[in-house]
PDB file of C-alpha atoms and ligand atoms in Angstrom:
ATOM      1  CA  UNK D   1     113.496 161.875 -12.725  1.00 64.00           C
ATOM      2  CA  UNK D   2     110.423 161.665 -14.481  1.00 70.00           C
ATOM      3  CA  UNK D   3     110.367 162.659 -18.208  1.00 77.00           C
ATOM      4  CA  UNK D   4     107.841 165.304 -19.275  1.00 85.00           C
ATOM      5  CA  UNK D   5     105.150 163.893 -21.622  1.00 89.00           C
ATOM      6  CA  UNK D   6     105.605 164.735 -25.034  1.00 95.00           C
ATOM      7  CA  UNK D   7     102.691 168.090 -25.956  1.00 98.00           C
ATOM      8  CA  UNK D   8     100.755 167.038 -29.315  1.00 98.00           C
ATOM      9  CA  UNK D   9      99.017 170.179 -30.284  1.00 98.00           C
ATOM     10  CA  UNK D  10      95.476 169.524 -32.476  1.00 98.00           C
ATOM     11  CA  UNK D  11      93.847 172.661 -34.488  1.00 98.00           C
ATOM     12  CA  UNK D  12      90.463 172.197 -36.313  1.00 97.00           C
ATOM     13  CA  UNK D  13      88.767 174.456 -38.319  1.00 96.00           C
ATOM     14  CA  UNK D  14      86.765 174.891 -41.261  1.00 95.00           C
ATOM     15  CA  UNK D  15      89.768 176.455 -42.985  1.00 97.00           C
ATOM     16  CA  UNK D  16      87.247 177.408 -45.900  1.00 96.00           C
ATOM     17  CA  UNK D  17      89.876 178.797 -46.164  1.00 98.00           C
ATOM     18  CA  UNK D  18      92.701 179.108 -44.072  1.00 98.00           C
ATOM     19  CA  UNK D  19      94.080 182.556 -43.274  1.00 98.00           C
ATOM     20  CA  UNK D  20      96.496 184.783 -41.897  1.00 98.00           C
ATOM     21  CA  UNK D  21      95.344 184.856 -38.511  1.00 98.00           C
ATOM     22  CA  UNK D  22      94.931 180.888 -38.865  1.00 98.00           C
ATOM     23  CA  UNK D  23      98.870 181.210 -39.440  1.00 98.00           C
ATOM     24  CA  UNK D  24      99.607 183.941 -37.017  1.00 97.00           C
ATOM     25  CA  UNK D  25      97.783 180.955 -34.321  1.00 98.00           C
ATOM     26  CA  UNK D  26      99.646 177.950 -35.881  1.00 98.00           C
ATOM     27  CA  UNK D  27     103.527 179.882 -35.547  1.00 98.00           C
ATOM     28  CA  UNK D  28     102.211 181.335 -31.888  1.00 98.00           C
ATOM     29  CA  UNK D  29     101.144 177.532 -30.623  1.00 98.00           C
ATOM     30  CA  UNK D  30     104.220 176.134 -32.439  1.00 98.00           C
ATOM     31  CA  UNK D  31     106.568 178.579 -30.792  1.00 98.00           C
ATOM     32  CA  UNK D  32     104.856 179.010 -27.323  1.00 98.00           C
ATOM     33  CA  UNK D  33     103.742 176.118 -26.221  1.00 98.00           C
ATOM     34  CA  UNK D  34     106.391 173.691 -26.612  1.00 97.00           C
ATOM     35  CA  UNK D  35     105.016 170.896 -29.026  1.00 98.00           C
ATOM     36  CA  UNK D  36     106.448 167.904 -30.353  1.00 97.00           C
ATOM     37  CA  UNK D  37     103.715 168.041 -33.316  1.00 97.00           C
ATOM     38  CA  UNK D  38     100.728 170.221 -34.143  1.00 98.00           C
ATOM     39  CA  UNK D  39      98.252 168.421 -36.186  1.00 98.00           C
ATOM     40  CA  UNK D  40      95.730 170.310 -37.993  1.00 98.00           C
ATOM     41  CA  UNK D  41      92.470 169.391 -38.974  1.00 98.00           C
ATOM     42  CA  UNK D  42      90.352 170.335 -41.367  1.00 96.00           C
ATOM     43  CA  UNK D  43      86.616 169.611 -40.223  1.00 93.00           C
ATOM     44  CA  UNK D  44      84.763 167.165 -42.061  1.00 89.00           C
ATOM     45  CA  UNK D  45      80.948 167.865 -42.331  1.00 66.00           C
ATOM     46  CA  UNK D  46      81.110 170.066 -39.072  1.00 55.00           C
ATOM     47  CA  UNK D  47      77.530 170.166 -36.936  1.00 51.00           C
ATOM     48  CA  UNK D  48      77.903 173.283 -35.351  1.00 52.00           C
ATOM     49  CA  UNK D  49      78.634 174.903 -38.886  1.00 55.00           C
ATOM     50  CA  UNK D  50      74.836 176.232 -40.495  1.00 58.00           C
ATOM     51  CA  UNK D  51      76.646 176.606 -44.197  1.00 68.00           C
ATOM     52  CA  UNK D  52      77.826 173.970 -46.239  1.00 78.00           C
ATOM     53  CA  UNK D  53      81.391 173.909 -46.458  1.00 88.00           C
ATOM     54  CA  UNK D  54      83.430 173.977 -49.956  1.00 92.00           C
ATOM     55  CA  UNK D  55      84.853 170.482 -50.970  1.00 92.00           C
ATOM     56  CA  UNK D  56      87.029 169.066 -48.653  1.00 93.00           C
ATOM     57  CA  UNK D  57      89.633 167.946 -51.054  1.00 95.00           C
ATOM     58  CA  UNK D  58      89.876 172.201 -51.990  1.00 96.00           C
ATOM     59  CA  UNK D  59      89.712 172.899 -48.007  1.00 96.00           C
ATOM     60  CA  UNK D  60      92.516 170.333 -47.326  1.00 97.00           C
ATOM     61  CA  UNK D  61      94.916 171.420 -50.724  1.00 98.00           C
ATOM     62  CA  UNK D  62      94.214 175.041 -49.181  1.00 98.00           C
ATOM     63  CA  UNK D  63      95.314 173.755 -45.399  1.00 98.00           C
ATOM     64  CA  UNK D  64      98.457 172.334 -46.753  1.00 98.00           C
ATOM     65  CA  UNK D  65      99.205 175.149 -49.065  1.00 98.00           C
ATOM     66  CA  UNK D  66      98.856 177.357 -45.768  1.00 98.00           C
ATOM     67  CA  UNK D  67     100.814 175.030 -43.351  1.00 98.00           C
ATOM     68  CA  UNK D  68     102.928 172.536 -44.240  1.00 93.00           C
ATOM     69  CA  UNK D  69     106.072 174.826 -44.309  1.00 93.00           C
ATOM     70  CA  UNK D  70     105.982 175.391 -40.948  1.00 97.00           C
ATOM     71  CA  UNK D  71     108.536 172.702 -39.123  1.00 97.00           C
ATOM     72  CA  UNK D  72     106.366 170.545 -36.668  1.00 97.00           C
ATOM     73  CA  UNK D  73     103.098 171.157 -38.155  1.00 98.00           C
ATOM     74  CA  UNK D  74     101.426 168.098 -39.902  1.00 98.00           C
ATOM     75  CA  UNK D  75      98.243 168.632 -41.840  1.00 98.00           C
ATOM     76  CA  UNK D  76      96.089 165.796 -40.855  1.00 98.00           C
ATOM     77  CA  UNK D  77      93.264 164.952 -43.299  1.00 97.00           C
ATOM     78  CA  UNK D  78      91.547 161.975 -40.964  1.00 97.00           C
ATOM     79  CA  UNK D  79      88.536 164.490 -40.105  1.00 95.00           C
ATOM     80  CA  UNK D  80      87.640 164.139 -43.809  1.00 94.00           C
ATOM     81  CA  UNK D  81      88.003 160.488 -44.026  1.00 93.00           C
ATOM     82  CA  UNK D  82      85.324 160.468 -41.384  1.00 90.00           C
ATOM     83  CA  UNK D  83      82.135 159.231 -42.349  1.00 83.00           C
ATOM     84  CA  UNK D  84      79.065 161.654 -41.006  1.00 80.00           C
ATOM     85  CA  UNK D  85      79.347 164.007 -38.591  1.00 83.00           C
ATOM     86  CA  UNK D  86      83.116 164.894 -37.201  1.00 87.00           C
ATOM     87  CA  UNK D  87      83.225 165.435 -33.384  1.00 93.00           C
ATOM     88  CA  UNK D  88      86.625 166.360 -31.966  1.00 96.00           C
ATOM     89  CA  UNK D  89      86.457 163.930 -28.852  1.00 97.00           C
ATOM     90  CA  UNK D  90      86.563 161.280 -31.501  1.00 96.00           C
ATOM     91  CA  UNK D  91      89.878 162.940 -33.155  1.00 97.00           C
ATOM     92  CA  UNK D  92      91.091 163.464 -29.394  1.00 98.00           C
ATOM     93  CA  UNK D  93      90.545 159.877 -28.593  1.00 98.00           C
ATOM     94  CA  UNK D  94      92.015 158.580 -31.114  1.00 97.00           C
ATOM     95  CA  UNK D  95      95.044 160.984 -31.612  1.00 98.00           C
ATOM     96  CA  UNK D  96      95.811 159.242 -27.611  1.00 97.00           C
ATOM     97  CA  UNK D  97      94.893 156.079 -28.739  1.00 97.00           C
ATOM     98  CA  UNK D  98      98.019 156.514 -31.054  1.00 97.00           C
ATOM     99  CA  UNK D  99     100.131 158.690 -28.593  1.00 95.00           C
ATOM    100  CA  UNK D 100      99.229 157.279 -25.088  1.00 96.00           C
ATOM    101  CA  UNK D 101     102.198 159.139 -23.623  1.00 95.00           C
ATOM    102  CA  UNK D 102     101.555 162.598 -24.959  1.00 97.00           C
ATOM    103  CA  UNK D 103      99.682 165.526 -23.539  1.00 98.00           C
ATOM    104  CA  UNK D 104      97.220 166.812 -25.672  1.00 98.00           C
ATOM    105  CA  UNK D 105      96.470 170.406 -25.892  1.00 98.00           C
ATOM    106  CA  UNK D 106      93.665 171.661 -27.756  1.00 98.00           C
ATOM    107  CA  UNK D 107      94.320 175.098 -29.675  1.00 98.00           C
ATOM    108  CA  UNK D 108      91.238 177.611 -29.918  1.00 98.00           C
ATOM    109  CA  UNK D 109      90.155 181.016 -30.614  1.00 97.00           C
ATOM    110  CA  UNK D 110      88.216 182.782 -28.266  1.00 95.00           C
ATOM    111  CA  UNK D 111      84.870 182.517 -29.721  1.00 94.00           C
ATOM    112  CA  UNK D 112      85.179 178.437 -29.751  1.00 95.00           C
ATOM    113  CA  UNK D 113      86.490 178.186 -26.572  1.00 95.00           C
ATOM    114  CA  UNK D 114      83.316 180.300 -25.426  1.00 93.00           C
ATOM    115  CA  UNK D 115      81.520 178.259 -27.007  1.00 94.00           C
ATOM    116  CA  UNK D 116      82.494 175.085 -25.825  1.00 95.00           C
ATOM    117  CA  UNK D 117      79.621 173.695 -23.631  1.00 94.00           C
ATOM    118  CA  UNK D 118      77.686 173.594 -26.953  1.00 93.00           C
ATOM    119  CA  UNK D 119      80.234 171.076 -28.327  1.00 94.00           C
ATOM    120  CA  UNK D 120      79.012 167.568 -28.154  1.00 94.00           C
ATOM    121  CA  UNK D 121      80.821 165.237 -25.205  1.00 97.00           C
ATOM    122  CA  UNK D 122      82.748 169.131 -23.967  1.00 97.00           C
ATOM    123  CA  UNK D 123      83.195 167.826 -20.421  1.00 97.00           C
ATOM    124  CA  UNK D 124      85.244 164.754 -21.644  1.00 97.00           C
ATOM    125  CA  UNK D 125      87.334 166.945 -24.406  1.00 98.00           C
ATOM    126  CA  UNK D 126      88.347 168.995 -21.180  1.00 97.00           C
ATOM    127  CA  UNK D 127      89.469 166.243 -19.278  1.00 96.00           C
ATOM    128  CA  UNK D 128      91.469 164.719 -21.731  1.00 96.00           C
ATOM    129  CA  UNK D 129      93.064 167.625 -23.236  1.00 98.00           C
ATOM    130  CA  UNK D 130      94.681 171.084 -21.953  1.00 98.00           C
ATOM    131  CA  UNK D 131      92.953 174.063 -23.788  1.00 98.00           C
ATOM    132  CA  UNK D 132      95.209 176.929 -24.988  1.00 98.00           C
ATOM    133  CA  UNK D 133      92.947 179.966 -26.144  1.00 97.00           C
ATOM    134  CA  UNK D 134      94.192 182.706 -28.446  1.00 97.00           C
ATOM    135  CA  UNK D 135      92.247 186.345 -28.145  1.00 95.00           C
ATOM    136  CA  UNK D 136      89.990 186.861 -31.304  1.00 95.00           C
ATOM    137  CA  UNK D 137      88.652 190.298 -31.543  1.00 93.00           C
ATOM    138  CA  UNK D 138      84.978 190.671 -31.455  1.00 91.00           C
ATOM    139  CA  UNK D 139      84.854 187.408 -29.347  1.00 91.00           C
ATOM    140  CA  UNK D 140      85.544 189.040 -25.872  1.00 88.00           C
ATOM    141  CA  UNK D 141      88.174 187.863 -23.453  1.00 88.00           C
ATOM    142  CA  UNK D 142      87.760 184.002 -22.492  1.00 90.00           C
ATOM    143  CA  UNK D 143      87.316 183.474 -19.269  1.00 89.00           C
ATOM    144  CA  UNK D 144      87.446 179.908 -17.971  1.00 86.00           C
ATOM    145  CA  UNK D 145      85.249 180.444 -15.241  1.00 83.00           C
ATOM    146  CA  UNK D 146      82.341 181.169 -17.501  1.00 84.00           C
ATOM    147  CA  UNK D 147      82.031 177.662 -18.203  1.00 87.00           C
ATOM    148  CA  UNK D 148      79.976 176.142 -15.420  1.00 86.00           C
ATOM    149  CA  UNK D 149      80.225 172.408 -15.166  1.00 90.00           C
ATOM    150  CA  UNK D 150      83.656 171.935 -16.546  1.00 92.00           C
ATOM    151  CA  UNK D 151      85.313 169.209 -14.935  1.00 92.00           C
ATOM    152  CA  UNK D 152      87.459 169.851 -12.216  1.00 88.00           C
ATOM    153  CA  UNK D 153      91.075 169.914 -13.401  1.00 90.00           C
ATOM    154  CA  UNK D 154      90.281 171.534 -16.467  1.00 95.00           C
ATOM    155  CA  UNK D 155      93.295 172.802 -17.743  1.00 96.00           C
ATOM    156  CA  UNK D 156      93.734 176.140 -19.594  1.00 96.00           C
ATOM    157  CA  UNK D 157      96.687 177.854 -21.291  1.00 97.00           C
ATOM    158  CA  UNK D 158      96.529 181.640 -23.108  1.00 96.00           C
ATOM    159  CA  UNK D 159      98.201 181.459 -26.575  1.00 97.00           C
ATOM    160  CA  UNK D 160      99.568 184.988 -27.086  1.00 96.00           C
ATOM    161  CA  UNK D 161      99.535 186.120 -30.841  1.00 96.00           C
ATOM    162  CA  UNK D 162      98.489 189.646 -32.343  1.00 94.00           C
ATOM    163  CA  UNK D 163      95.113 190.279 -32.751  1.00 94.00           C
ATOM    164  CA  UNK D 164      94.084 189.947 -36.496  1.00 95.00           C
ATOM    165  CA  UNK D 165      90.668 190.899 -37.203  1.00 95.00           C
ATOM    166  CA  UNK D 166      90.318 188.635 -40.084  1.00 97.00           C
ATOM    167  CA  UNK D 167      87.505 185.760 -40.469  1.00 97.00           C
ATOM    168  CA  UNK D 168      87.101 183.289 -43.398  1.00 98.00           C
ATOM    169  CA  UNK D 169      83.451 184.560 -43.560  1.00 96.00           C
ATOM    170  CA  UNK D 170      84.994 188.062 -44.837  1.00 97.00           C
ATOM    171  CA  UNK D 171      87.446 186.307 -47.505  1.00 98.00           C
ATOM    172  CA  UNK D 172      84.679 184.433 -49.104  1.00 97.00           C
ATOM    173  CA  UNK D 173      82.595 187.396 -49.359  1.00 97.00           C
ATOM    174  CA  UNK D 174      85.439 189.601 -50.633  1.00 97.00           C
ATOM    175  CA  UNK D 175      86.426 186.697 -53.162  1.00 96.00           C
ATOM    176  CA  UNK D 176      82.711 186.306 -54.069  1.00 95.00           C
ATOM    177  CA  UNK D 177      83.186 190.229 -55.439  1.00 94.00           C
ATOM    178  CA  UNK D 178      86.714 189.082 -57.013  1.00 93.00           C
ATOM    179  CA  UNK D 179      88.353 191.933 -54.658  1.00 95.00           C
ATOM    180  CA  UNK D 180      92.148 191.534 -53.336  1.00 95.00           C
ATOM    181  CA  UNK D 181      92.770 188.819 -51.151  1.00 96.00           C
ATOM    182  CA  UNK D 182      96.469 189.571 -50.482  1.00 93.00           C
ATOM    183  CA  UNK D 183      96.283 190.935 -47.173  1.00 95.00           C
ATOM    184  CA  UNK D 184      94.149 188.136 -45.414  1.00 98.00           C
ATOM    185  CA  UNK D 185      95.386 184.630 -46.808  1.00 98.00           C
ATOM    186  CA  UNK D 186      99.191 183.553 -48.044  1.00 98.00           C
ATOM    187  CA  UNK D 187      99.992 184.306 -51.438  1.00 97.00           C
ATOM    188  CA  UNK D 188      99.820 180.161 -52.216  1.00 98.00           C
ATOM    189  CA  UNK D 189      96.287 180.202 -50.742  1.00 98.00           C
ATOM    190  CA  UNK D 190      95.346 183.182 -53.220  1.00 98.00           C
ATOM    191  CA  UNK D 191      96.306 181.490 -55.814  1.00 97.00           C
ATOM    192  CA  UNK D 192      94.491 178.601 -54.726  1.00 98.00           C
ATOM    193  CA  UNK D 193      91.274 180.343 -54.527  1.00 97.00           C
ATOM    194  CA  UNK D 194      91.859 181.857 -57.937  1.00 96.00           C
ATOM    195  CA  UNK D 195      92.404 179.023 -60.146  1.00 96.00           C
ATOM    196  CA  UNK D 196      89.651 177.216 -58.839  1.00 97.00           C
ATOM    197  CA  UNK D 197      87.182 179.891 -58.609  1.00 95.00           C
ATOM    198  CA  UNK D 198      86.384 179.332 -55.516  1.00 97.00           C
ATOM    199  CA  UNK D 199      83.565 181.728 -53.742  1.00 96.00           C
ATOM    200  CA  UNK D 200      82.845 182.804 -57.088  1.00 91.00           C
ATOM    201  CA  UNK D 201      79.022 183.191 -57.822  1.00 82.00           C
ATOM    202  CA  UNK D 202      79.963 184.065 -61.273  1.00 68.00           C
TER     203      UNK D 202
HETATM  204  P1  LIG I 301      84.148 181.412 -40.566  1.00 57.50           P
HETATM  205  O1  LIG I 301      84.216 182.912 -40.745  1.00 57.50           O
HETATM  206  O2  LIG I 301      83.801 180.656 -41.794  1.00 57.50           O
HETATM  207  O3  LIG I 301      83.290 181.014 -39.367  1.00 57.50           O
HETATM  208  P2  LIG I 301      86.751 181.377 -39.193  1.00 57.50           P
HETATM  209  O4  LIG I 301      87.491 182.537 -39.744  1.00 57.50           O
HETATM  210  O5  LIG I 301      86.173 181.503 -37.818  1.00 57.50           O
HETATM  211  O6  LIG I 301      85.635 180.879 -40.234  1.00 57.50           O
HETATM  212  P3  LIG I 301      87.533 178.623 -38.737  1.00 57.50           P
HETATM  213  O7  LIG I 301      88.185 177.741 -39.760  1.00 57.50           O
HETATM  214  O8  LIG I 301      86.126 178.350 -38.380  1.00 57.50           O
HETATM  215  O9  LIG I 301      87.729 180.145 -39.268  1.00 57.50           O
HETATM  216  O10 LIG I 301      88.412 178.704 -37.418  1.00 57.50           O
HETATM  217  C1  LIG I 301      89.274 177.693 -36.960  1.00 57.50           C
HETATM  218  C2  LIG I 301      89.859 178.129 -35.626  1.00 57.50           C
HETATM  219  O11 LIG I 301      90.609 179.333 -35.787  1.00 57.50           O
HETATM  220  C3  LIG I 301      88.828 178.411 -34.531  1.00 57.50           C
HETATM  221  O12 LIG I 301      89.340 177.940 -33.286  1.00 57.50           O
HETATM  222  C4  LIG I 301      88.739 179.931 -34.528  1.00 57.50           C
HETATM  223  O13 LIG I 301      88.378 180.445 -33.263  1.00 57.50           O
HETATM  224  C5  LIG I 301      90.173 180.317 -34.866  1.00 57.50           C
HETATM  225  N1  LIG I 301      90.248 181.624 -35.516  1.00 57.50           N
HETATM  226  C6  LIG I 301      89.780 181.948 -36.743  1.00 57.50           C
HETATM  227  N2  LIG I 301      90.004 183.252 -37.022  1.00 57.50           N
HETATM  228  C7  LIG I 301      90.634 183.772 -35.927  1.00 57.50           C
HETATM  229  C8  LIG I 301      91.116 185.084 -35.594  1.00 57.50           C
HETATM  230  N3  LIG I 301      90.976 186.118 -36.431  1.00 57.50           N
HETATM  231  N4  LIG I 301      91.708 185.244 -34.391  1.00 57.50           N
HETATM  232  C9  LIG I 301      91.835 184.185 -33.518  1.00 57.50           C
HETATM  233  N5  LIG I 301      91.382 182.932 -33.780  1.00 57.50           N
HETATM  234  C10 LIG I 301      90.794 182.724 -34.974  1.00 57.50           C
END
């Protein structure tokens, strides 16, 4: 009998910075969807982002503040070793250059998975990698079928978690007033954010 290809979950974001509902999607993937590893990626300098990004060495502290408890999830930093733009058909190709064998599966809120025609080489990120697509309110419900010219075989899986309401956008503008972050990122990642002043226009 044929053994079952090892899953290898990858997770990218901005994490500027990480938050609950980044957590809520990392313990939903890592319980649901049967992973040998979850790697998670913090973008480098991200094209489809308009803003410039906070430091990546304070985005990637943050990331593994945020993560690295949580048994089978690796924070992987090679997105910020990356010199100029970081495309994740690049991370994809080479996460299966190093894991022929495994299945990848691509983890993604709603709005990014909505938007993935605009990402750069989409059609060859959904061949070579399952998508599994977590609700996100005020994105609207995914639907698969709303991306014309996806390859055939595109493969899509629905990562049940709690809808959170909660976007980095809204922590940095919160922290920019020095109001209570407690509810929206882990108490390490508050900390974090204090010492270094980050957000701060003060
Ligand atoms: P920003 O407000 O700066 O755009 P963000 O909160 O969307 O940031 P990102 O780091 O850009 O956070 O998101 C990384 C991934 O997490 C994306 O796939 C995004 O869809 C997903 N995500 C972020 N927030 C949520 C949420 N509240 N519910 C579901 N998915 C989310």
């Amino acid at each position: 009998m044929a053994l079952k290809p090892p899953r290898v979950g990858v997770f990218g974001g901005a994490f500027d910075p990480p938050h609950d509902a980044h957590v809520s999607l990392v313990k939903a993937a890592l319980a649901q969807l049967g992973l040998a590893r979850l790697h998670i990626l913090p973008t480098g300098d991200a094209w489809h982002k308009a803003r410039g990004l906070s430091a990546g060495h304070h985005r990637l502290e943050m990331a593994r503040l945020a993560f690295e408890g949580l048994p089978g999830a690796v924070v992987d930093d090679r997105e910020l070793r990356r010199a100029g733009p970081t495309y994740t058909l690049d991370t994809l190709r080479e996460l299966r250059g190093e894991q022929p064998a495994a299945e990848l599966v691509l983890i993604l809120g709603a709005d990014q998975a909505s938007s993935l025609p605009r990402w750069h080489g989409w059609q060859d990120i959904l061949a070579m990698a399952v998508v599994a697509v977590a609700q996100r309110p005020g994105a609207g419900a995914f639907d698969p079928l709303a991306l014309p010219g996806a390859p055939p075989g595109a493969r899509f899986e629905t990562l049940a978690i709690t809808p959170m309401d909660v976007s980095a956008t809204e922590i940095r503008a919160k922290a920019a007033l020095g109001q209570d972050l407690s509810r929206l990122v882990p108490p390490a990642v508050a900390r974090y954010i204090d010492q270094h002043h980050l957000y701060r226009t003060t």
